[in-house]
Tab-separated table of C-alpha atoms and ligand atoms in Angstrom:
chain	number	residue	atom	x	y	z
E	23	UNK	CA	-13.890	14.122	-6.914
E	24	UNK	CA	-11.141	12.783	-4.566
E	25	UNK	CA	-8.337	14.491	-2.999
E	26	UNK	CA	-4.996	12.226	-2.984
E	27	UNK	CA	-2.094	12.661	-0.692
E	28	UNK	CA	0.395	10.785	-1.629
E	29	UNK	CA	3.518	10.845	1.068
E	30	UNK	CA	6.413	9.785	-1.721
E	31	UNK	CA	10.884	9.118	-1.254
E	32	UNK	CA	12.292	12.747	-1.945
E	33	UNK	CA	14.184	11.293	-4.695
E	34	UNK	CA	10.877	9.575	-6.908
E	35	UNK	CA	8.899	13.117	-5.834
E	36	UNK	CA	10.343	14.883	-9.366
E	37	UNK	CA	9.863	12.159	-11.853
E	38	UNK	CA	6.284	11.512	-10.384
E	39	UNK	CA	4.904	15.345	-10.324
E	40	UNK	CA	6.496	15.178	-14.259
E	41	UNK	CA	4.297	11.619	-14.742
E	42	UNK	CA	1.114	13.867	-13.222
E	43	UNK	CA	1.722	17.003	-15.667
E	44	UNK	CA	2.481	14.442	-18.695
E	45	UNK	CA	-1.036	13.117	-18.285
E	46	UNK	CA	-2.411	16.224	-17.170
E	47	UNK	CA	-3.093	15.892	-13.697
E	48	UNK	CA	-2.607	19.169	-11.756
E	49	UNK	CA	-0.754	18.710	-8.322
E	50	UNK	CA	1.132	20.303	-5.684
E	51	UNK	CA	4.470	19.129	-4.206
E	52	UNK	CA	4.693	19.833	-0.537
E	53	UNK	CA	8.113	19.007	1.870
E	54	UNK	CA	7.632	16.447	4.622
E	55	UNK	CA	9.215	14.154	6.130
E	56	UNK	CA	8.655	11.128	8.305
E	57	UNK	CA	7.726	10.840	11.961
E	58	UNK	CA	9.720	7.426	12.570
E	59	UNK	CA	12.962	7.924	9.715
E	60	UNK	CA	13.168	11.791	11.121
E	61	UNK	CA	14.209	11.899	6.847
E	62	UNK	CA	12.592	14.226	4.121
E	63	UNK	CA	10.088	12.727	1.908
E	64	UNK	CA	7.301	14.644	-0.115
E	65	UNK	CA	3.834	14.737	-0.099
E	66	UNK	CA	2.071	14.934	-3.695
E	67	UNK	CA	-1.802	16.471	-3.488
E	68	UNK	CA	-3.904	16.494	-6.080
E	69	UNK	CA	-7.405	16.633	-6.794
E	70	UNK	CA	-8.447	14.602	-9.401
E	71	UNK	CA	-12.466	13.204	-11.291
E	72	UNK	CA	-13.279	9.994	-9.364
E	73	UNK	CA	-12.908	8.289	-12.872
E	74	UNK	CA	-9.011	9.349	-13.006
E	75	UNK	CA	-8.372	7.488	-9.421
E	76	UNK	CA	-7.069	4.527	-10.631
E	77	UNK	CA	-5.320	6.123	-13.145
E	78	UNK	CA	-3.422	8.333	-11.159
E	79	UNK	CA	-2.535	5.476	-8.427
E	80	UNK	CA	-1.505	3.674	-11.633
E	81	UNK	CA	1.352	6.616	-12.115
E	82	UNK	CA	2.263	6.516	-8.554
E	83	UNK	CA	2.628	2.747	-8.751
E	84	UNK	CA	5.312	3.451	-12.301
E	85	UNK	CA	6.977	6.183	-10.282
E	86	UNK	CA	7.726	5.275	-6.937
E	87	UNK	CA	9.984	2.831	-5.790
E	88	UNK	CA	10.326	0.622	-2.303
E	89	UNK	CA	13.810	1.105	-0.972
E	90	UNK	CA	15.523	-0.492	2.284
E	91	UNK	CA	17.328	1.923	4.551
E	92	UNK	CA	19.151	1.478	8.105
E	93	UNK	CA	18.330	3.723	11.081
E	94	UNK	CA	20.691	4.422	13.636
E	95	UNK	CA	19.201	4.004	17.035
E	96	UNK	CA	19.684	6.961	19.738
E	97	UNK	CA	21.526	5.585	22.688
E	98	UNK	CA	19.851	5.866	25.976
E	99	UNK	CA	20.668	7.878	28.497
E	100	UNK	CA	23.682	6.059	30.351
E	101	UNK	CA	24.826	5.644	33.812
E	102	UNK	CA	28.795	5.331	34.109
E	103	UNK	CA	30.006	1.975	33.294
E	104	UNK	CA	27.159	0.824	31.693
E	105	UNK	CA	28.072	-0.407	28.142
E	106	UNK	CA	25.037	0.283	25.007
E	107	UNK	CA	25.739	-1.683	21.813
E	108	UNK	CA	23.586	0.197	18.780
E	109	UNK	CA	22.251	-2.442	16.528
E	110	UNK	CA	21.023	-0.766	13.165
E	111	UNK	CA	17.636	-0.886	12.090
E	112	UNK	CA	16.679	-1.700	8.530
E	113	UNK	CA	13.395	-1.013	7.461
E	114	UNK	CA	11.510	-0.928	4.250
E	115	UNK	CA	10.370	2.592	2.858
E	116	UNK	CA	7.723	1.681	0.698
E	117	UNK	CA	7.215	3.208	-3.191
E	118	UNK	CA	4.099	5.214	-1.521
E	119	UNK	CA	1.884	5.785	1.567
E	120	UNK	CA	-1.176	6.978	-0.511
E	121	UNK	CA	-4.560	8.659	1.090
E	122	UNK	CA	-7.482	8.693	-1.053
E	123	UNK	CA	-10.220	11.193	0.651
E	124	UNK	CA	-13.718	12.169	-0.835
E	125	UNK	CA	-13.919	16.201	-1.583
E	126	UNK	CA	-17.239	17.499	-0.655
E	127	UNK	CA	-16.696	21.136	-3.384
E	128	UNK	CA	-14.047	22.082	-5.001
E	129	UNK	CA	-13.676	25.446	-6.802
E	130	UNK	CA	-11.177	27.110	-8.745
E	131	UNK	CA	-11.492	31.070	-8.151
D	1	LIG	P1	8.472	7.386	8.332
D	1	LIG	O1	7.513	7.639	9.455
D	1	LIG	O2	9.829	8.014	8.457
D	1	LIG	O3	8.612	5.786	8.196
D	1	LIG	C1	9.559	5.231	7.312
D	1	LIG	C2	9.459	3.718	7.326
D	1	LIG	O4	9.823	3.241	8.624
D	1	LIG	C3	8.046	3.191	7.083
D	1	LIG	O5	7.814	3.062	5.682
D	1	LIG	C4	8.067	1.862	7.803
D	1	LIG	O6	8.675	0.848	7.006
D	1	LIG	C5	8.998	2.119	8.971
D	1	LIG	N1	8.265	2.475	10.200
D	1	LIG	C6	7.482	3.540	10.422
D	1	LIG	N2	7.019	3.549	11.693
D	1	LIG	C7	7.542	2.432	12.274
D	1	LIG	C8	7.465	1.875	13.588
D	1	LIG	N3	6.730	2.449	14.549
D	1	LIG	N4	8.150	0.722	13.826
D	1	LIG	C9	8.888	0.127	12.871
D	1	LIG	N5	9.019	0.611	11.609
D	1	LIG	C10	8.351	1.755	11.316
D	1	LIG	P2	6.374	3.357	5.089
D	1	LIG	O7	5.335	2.631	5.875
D	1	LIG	O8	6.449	3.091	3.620
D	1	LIG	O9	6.105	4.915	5.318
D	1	LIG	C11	6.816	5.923	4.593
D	1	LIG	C12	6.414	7.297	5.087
D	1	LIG	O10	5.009	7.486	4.824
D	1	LIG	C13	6.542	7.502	6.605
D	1	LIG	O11	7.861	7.869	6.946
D	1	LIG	C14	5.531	8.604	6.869
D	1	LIG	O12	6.058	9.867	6.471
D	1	LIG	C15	4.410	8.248	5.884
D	1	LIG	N6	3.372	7.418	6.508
D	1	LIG	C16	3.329	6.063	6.523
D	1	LIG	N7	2.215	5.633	7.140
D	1	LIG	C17	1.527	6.729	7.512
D	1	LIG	C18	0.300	6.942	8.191
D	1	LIG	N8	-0.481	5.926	8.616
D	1	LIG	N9	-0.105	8.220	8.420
D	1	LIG	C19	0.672	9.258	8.004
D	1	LIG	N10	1.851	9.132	7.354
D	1	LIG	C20	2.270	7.881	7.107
């Protein structure tokens, strides 16, 4: 078995946990968010047969979308009369950031 973390945009988090259930894969939808953006995302677990890897990455893939989005950079700490011009930032969120890790047991008590 493998354990997938799957850090996901807030907004594609709903419509992928209702992809999982649709093909019965059991997860767990747990609020993040990013260390660079400072933004909420979610992070999707599950646990799934090492034959249902692919297939799962295959939902993530359907579900989650790539989007562009503009940071704001903090100004500096100024001195009087010195003069900061913030240029925004655009980077590229991608669909997913997914882990794939081996489970050594799993057990459902
Ligand atoms: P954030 O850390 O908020 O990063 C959002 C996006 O900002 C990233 O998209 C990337 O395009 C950009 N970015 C991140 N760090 C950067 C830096 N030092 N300089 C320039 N641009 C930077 P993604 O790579 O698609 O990542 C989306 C989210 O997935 C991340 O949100 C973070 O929550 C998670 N993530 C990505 N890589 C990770 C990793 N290696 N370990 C743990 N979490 C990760």
């Amino acid at each position: 078995m493998k354990l997938l973390f799957a850090i996901v945009h807030a907004e594609d988090a709903g419509v992928l946990v209702d992809a999982l259930l649709d093909r019965e894969f059991r997860t767990t939808r747990l609020q993040s968010s990013g260390g660079f953006l400072k933004q909420s995302n979610a992070t999707i677990v599950l646990a799934v047969e090492d034959a249902k890897v692919e297939e799962a990455l295959g939902i993530i893939r359907e579900s989650c979308h790539s989007r562009s989005q503009v940071v704001n950079p903090m100004p500096p700490i100024m001195e009087p009369g010195e003069f900061f011009m913030p240029f925004p930032l655009e980077v590229e969120v991608g669909g997913a950031t997914v882990f794939v890790l081996p489970i050594e047991r799993f057990e459902r008590i």
